[in-house]
Structures are given as structure tokens and as C-alpha cells.
PDB file of C-alpha atoms and ligand atoms in Angstrom:
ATOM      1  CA  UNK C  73     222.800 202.880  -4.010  1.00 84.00           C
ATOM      2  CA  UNK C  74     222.336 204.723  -7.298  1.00 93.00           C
ATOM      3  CA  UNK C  75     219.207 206.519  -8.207  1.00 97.00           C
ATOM      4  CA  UNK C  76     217.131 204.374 -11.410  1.00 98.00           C
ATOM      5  CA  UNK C  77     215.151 206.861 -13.567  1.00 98.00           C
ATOM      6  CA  UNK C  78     213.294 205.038 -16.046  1.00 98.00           C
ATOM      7  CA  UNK C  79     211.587 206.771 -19.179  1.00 98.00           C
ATOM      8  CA  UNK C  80     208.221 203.970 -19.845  1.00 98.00           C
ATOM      9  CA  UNK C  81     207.259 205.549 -23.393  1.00 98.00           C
ATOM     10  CA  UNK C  82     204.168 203.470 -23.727  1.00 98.00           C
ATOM     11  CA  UNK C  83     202.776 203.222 -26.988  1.00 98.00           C
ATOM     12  CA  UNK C  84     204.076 206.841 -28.251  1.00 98.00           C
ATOM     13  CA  UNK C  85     206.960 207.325 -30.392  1.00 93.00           C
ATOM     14  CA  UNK C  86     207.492 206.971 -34.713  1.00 97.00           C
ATOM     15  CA  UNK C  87     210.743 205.644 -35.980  1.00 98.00           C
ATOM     16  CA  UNK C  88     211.745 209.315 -36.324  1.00 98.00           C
ATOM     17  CA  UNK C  89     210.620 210.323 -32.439  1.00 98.00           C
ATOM     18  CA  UNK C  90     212.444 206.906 -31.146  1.00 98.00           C
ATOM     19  CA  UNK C  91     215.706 208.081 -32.677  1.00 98.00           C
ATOM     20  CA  UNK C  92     215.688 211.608 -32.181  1.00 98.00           C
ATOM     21  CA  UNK C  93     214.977 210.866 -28.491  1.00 98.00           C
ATOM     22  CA  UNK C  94     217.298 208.080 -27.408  1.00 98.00           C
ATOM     23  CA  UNK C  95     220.176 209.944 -29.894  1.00 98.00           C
ATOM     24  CA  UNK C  96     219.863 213.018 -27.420  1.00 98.00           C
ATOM     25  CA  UNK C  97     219.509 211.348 -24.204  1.00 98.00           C
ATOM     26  CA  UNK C  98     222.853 209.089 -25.337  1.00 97.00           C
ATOM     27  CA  UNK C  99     224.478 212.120 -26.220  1.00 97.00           C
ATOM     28  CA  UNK C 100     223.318 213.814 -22.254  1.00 96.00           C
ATOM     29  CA  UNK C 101     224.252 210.587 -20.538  1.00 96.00           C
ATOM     30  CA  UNK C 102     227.877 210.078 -22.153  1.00 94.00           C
ATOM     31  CA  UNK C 103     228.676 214.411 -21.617  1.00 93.00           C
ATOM     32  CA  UNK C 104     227.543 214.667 -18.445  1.00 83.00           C
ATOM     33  CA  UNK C 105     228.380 212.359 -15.097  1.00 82.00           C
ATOM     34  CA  UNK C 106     224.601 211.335 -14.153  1.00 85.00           C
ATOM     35  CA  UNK C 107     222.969 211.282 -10.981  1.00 90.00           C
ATOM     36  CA  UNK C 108     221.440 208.404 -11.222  1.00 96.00           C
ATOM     37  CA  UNK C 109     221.212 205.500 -14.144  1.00 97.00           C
ATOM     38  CA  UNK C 110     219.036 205.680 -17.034  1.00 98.00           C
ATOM     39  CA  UNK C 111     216.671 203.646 -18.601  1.00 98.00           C
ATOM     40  CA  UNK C 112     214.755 203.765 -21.793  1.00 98.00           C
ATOM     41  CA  UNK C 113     211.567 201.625 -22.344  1.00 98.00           C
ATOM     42  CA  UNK C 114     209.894 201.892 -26.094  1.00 98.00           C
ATOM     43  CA  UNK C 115     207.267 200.265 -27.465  1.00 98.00           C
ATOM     44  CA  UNK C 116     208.904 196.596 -28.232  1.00 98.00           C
ATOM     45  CA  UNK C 117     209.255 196.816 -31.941  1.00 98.00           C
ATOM     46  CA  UNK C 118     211.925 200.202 -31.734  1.00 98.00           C
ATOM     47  CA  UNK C 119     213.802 198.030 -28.721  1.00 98.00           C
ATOM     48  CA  UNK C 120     216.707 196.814 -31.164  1.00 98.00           C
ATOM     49  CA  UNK C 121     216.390 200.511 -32.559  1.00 98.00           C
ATOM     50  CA  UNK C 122     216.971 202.275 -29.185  1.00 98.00           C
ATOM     51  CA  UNK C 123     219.872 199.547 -27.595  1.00 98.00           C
ATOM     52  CA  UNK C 124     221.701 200.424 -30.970  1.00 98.00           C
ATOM     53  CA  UNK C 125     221.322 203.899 -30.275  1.00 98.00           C
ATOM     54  CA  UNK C 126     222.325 203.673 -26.636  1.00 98.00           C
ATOM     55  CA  UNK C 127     224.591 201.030 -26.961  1.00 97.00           C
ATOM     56  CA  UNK C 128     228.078 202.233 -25.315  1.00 95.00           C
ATOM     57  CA  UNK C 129     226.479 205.600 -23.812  1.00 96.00           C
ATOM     58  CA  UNK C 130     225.555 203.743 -20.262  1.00 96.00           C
ATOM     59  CA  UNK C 131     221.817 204.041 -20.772  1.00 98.00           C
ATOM     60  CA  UNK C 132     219.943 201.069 -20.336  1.00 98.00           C
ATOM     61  CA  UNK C 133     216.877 199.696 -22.456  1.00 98.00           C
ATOM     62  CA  UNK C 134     214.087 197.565 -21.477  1.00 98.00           C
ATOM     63  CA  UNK C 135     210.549 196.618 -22.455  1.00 98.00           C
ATOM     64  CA  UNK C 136     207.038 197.743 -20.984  1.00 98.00           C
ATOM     65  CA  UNK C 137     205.718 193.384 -20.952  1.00 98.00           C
ATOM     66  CA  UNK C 138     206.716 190.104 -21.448  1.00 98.00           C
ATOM     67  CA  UNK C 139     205.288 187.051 -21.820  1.00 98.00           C
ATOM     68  CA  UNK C 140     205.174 184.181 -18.599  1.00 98.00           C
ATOM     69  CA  UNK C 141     206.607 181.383 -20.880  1.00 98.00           C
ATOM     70  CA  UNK C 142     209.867 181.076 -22.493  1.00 98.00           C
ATOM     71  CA  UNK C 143     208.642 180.709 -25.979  1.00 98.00           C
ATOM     72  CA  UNK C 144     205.607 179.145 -27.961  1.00 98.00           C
ATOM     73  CA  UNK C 145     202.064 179.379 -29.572  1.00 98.00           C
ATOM     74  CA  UNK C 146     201.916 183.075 -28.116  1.00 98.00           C
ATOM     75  CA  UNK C 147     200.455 184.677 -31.389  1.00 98.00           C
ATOM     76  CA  UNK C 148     201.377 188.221 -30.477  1.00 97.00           C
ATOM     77  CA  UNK C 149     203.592 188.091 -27.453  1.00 97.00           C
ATOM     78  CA  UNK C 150     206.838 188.874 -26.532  1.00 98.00           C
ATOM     79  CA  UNK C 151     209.464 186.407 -25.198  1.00 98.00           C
ATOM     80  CA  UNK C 152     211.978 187.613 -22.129  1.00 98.00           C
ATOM     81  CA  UNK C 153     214.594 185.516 -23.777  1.00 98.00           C
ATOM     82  CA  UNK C 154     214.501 187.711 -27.318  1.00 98.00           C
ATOM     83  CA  UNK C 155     214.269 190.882 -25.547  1.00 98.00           C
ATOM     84  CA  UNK C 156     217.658 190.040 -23.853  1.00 98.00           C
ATOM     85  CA  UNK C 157     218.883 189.056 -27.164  1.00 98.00           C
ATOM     86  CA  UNK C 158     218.057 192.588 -28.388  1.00 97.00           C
ATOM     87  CA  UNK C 159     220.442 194.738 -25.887  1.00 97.00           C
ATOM     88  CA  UNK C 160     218.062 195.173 -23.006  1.00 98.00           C
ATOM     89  CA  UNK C 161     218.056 194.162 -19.228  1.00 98.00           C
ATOM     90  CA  UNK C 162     215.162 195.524 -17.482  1.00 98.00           C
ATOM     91  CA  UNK C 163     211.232 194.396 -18.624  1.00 98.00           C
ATOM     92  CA  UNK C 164     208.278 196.783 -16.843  1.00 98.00           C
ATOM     93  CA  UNK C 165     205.799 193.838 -15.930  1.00 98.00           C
ATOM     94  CA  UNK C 166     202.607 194.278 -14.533  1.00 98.00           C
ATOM     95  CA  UNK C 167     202.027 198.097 -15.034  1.00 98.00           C
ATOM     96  CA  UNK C 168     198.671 199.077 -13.836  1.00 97.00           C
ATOM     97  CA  UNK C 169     197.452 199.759 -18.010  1.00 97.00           C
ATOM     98  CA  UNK C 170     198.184 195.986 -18.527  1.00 98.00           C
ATOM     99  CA  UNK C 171     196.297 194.763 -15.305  1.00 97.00           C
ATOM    100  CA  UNK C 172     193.397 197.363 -16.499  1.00 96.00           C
ATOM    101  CA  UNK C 173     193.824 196.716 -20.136  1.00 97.00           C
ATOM    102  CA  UNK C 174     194.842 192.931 -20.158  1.00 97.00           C
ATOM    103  CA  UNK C 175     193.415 191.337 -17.077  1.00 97.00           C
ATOM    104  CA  UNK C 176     196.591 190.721 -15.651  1.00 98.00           C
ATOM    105  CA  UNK C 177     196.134 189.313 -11.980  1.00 98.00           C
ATOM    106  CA  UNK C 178     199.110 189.090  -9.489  1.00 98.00           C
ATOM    107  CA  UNK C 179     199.975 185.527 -10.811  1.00 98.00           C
ATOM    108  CA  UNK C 180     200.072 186.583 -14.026  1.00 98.00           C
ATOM    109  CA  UNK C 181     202.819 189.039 -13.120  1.00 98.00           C
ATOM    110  CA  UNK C 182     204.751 186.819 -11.006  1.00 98.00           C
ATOM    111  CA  UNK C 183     204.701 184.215 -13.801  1.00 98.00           C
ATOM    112  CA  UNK C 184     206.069 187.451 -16.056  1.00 98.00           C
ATOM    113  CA  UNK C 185     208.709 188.365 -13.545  1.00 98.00           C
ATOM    114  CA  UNK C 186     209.935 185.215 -13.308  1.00 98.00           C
ATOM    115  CA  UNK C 187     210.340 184.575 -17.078  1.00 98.00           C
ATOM    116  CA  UNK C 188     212.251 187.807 -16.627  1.00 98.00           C
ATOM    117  CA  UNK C 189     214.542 186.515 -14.182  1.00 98.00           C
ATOM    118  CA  UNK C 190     215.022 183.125 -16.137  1.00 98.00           C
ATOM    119  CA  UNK C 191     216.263 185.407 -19.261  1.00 98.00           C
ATOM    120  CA  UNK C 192     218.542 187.289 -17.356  1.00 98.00           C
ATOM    121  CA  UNK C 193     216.608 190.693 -16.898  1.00 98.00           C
ATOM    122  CA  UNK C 194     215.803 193.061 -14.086  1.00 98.00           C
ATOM    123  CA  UNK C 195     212.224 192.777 -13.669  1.00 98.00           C
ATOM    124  CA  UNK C 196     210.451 196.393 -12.262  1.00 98.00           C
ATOM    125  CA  UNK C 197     207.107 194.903 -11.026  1.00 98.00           C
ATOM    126  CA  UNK C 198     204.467 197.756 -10.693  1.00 98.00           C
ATOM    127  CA  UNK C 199     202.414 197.899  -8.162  1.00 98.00           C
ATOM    128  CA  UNK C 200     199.707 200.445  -6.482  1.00 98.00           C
ATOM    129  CA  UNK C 201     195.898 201.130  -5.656  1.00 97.00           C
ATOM    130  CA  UNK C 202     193.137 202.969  -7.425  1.00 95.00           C
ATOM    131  CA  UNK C 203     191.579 205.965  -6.805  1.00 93.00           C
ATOM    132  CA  UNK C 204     188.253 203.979  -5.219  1.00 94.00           C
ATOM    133  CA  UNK C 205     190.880 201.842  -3.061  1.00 96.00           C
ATOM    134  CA  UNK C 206     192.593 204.829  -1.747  1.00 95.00           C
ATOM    135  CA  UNK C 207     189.696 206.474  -1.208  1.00 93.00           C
ATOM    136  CA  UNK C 208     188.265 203.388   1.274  1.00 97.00           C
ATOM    137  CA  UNK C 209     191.383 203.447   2.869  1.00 96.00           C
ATOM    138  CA  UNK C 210     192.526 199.856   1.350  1.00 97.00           C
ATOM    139  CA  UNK C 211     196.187 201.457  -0.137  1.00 97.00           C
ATOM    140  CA  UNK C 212     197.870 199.302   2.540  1.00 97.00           C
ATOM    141  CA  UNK C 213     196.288 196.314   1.812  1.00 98.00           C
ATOM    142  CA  UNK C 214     196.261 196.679  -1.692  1.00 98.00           C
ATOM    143  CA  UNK C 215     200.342 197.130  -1.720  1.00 98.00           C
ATOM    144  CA  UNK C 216     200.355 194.185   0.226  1.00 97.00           C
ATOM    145  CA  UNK C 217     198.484 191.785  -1.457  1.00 98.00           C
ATOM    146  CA  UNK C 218     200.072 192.603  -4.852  1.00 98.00           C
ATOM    147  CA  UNK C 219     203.862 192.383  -2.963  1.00 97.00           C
ATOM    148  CA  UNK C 220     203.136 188.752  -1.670  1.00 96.00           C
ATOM    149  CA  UNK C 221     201.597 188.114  -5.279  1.00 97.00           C
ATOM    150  CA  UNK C 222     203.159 189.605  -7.949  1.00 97.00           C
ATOM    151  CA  UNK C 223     207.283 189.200  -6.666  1.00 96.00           C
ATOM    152  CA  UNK C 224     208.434 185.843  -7.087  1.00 96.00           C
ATOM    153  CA  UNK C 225     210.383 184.233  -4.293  1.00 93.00           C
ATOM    154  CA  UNK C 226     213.394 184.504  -6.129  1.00 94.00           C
ATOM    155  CA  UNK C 227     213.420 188.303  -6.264  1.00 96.00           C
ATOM    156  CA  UNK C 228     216.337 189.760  -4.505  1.00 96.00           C
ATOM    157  CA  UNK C 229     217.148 193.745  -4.259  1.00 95.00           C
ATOM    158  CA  UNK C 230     220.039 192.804  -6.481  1.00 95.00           C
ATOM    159  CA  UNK C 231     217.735 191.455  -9.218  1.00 97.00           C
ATOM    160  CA  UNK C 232     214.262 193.142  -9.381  1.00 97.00           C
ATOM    161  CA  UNK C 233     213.004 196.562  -8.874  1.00 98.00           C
ATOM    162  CA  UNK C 234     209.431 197.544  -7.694  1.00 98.00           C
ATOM    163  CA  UNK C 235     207.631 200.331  -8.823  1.00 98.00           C
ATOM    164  CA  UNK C 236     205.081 202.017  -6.577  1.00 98.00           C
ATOM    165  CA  UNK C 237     202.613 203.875  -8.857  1.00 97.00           C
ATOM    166  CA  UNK C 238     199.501 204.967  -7.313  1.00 97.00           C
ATOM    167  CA  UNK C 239     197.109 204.736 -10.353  1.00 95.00           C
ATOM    168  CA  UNK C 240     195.088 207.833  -9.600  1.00 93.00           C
ATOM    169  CA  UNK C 241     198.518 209.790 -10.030  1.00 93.00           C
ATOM    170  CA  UNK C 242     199.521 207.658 -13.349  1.00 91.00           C
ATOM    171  CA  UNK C 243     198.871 210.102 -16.554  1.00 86.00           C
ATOM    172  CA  UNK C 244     196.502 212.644 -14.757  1.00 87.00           C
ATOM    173  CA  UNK C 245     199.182 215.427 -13.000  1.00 82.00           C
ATOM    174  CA  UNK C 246     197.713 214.819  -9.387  1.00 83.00           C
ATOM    175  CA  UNK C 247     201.247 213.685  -7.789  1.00 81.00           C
ATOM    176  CA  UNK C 248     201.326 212.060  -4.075  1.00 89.00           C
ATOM    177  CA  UNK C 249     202.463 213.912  -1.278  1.00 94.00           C
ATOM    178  CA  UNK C 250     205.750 213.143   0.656  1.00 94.00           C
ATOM    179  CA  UNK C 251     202.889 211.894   2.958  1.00 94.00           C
ATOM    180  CA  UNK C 252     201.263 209.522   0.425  1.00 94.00           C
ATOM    181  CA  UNK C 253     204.507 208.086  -0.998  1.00 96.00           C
ATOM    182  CA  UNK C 254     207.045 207.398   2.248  1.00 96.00           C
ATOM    183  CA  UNK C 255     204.793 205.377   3.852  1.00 96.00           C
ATOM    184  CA  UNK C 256     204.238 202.769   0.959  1.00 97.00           C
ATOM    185  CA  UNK C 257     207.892 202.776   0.280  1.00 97.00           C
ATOM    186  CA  UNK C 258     208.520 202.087   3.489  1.00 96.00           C
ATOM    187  CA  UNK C 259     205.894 199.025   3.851  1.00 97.00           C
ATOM    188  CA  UNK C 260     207.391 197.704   0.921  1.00 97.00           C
ATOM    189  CA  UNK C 261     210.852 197.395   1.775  1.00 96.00           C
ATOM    190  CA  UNK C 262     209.247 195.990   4.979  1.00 94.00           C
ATOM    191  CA  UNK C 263     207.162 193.231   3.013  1.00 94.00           C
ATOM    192  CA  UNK C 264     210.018 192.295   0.781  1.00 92.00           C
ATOM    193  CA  UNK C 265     212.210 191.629   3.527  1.00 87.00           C
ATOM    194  CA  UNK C 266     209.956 189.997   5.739  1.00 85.00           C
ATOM    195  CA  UNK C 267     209.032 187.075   3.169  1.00 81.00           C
ATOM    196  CA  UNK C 268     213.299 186.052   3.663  1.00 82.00           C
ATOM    197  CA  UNK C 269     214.121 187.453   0.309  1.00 86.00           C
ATOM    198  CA  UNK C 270     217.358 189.155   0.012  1.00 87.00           C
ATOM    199  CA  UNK C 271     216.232 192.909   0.145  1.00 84.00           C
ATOM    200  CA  UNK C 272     219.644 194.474   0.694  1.00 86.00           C
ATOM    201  CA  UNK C 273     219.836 197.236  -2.435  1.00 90.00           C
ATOM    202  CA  UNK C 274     216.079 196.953  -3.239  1.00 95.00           C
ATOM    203  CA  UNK C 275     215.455 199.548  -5.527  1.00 97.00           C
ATOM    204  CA  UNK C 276     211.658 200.916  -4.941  1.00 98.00           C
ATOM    205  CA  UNK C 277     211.038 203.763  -8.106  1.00 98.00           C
ATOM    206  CA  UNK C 278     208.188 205.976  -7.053  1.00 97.00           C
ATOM    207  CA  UNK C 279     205.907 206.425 -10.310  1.00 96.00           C
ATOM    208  CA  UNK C 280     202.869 209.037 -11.345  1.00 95.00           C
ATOM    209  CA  UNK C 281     203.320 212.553 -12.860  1.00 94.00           C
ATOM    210  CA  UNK C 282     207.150 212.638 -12.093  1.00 96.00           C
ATOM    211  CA  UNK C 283     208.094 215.462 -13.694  1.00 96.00           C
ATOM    212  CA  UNK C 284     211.477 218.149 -13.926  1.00 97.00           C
ATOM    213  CA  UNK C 285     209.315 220.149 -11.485  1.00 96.00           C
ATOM    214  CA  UNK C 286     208.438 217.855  -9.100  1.00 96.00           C
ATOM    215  CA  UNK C 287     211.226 215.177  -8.586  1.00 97.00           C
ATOM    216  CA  UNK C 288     213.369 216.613  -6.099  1.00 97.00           C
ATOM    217  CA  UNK C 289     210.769 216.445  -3.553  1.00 97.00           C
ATOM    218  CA  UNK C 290     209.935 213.237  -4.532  1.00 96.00           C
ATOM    219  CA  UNK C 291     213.146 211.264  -4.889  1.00 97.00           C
ATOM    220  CA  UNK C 292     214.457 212.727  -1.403  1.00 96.00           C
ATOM    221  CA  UNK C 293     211.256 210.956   0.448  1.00 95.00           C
ATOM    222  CA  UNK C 294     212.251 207.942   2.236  1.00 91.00           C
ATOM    223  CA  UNK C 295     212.448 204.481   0.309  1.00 95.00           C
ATOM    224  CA  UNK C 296     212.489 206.187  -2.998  1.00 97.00           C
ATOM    225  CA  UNK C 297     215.516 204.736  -5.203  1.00 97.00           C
ATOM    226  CA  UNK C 298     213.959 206.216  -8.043  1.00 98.00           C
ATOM    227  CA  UNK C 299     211.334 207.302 -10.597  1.00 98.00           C
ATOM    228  CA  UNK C 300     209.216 205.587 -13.314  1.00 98.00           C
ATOM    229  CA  UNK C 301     208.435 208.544 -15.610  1.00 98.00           C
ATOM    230  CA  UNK C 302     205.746 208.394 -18.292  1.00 97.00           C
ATOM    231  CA  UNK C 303     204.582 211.555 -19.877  1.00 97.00           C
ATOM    232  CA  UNK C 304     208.271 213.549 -19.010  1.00 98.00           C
ATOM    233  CA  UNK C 305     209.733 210.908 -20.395  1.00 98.00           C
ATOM    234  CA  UNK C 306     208.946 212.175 -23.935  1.00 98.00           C
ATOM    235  CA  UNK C 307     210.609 215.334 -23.427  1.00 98.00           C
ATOM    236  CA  UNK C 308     214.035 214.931 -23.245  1.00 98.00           C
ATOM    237  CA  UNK C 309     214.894 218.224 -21.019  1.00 98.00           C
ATOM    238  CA  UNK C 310     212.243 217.705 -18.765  1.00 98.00           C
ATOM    239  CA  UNK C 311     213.033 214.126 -18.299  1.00 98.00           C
ATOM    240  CA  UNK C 312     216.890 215.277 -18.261  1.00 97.00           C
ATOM    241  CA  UNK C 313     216.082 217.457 -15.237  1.00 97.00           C
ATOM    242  CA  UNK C 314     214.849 214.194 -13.188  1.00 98.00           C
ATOM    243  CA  UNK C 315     217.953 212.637 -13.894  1.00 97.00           C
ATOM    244  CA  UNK C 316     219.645 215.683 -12.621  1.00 96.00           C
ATOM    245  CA  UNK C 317     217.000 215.989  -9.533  1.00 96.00           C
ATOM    246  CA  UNK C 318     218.156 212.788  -8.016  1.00 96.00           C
ATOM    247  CA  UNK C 319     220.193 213.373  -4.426  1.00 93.00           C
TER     248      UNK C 319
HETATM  249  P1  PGA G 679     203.051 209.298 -15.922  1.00 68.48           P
HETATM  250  O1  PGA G 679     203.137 207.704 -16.075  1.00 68.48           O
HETATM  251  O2  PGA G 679     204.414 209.779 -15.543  1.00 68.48           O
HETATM  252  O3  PGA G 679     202.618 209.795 -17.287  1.00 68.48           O
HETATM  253  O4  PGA G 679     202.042 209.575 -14.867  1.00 68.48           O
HETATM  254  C1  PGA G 679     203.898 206.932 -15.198  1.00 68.48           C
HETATM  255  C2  PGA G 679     203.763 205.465 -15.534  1.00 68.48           C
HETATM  256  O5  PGA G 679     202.644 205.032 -15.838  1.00 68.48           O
HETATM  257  O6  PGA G 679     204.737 204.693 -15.511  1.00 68.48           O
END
């Protein structure tokens, strides 16, 4: 199975940055053969912006949310079915900023993930456990209960991804041990299978301070198909050397 490495630029990036980036990366991806695919996430309103870019280079482009419906009184929400219009196939749903940020419960997520699926994209459905869960020993648990809630029954490993991003490692440079990510990866292969789904080709990214320096120990661990890269994902050589860091 090939390696994903998906750049989520969260809400960082002009007109000028968007371009600049995405021109480079398209110019990396179509030199060199890649290790692994490639996916760029902006902020939604440079998505048209960055598939142009992209657009014949091989590198994908997706969006960090959608909404759960297909389309209506959503004042500020983004429909699945426009941002396949756009270029993109992949939609991040259920990050752990928009469960903090937003409120969004496991339901919610499902709901988005499966108004991903109805438009045709690849949803990557974050899940992981806080600091204070970790710390009480919950992180199995936690995985679980957001595995059974937040993947709809429809997921297959040839149409969703799952991100596991421990949220104490998201933005802050502590990264999990090969101890603290193989396990997880492992239970949620398990768990995915288990509920009769499809999981042959499940793609599990591991996410939280990936980084040029740190991937190649990561991405070998067991279960890991890949990396969901915030910070490095700014800098295109140091998000370049992931790509290059996959097995
Ligand atoms: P980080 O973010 O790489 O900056 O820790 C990862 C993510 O939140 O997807």
C-alpha cells in the first residue's frame, strides 16, 4: 500500500504563501518519483487556488471540514459536494481543533464523513485522546469509542482514512514513542475490521509533530500508512523530507 502524507495547513497561508507553496511542492512531486502520495489541505477559500496549482502534478487537495448535509441554510459552511467540484478528493473531518473549537461530538463527524462519502471524497476521520485521558490511562477507550462513533458503516479501507493524532502531541513538539503509537494503530485496524467493514488497505496516518527529523521512526512503526503533518507542512523542505522518509 502506498504511504499518504498529508500537509493540514490550518488557518495559515496568504494568497502569496498558498501559491508559492503548492507551486514548489508540484514542481518536487512531478521531478522526483515519491515515496508515498501527497496531499495538500488549505484553508477552504485557496482550495480552487491550490487544485489549479497541483492539477496534473499527482498531488492531491482536500479540505480541513465539511458540513453533514448536502446543501442548505448553512450560513457559513462548506458543502462536500462543492469541494469535489473544486479539484479535491480527500476532506479532514473531525480534527481534534474542531471537536475543541466547534463542539463536534462523534455523530457530528460521522454525519461529516458520510456527506464525504456521498460526494465522492476520501474522508480522513481524526481521532485521539487528551493529555488528561492519557494520563488516566483511558487512550484505549477513548480510540475506541470515537472508532465505533465517528466512522460510518460504510467506511471501507478503500474509501476513508483515519488519522490517529494524540492531542497532547498536536502543535506542541512532544511526539509519541514507537511505544505510544503501534499500539493504537494496531487497535484500530482491529476495531475497523471487527465492526464487518471492509478494512483491507485501511490507511491509518499517524499525526502530532511529524516532522523531516522525526518521520522515519515514525512511519516504519506498525499500522502506520502515513502522516498528517501540521506545522512541517508549511515548510516545503522539511515537509519534502517526510515524503522522502516514508519506507
Ligand atoms: P502538528 O499538527 O504537526 O503541527 O502537530 C498535526 C495536526 O494537527 O494535524
Amino acid at each position: 500500500m502506498e504511504y499518504l502524507i498529508a500537509g493540514n495547513w490550518k488557518m495559515n497561508g496568504s494568497v502569496a504563501f498558498a501559491q508559492e507553496l503548492a507551486a514548489n511542492l508540484a514542481a518536487k512531486n512531478k521531478a522526483g518519483a515519491p515515496r508515498a502520495a501527497v496531499l495538500l489541505c488549505p484553508q477552504a477559500p485557496l482550495l480552487s487556488l491550490v487544485a489549479g496549482i497541483c492539477a496534473g502534478s499527482g498531488i492531491a487537495v482536500g479540505a480541513q471540514d465539511c458540513h453533514t448535509a448536502d446543501k442548505g441554510a448553512h450560513t457559513g459552511d462548506i458543502a462536500a459536494g462543492l469541494i469535489a467540484e473544486l479539484g479535491c478528493s480527500y476532506v479532514i473531518v473531525g480534527h481534534s481543533e474542531r471537536r475543541a473549537d466547534h463542539g463536534e461530538t462523534d455523530a457530528a463527524v460521522r454525519a461529516k464523513a458520510e456527506a464525504a462519502l456521498r460526494a465522492g471524497l476520501t474522508p480522513i476521520i481524526c481521532v485521539g485522546e487528551t493529555d488528561a485521558e492519557r494520563e488516566k490511562g483511558q487512550t484505549s477507550e477513548v480510540i475506541a469509542r470515537q472508532v465505533k462513533g465517528s466512522v460510518p458503516q460504510a467506511a471501507t479501507g478503500g474509501n476513508c482514512v483515519i488519522a490517529y493524532e494524540p492531542v497532547w502531541a498536536i502543535g506542541t513538539g512532544k511526539t509519541a514513542t514507537v511505544a505510544d503509537i503501534a499500539p493504537v494503530h494496531t487497535q484500530i485496524h482491529g476495531l475497523f475490521g471487527e465492526s464487518g467493514r471492509i478494512g483491507a488497505g485501511l490507511r491509518v496516518l499517524y499525526g502530532g509533530s511529524v516532522k523531516g527529523s522525526n518521520a522515519a521512526t515514525i512511519l516504519a512503526c506498525a499500522g502506520v500508512g502515513g502522516a498528517l503533518v501540521g506545522g512541517a507542512s508549511l515548510d516545503p523542505e522539511d515537509f519534502w523530507k517526510i515524503v522522502g522518509a516514508c519506507p
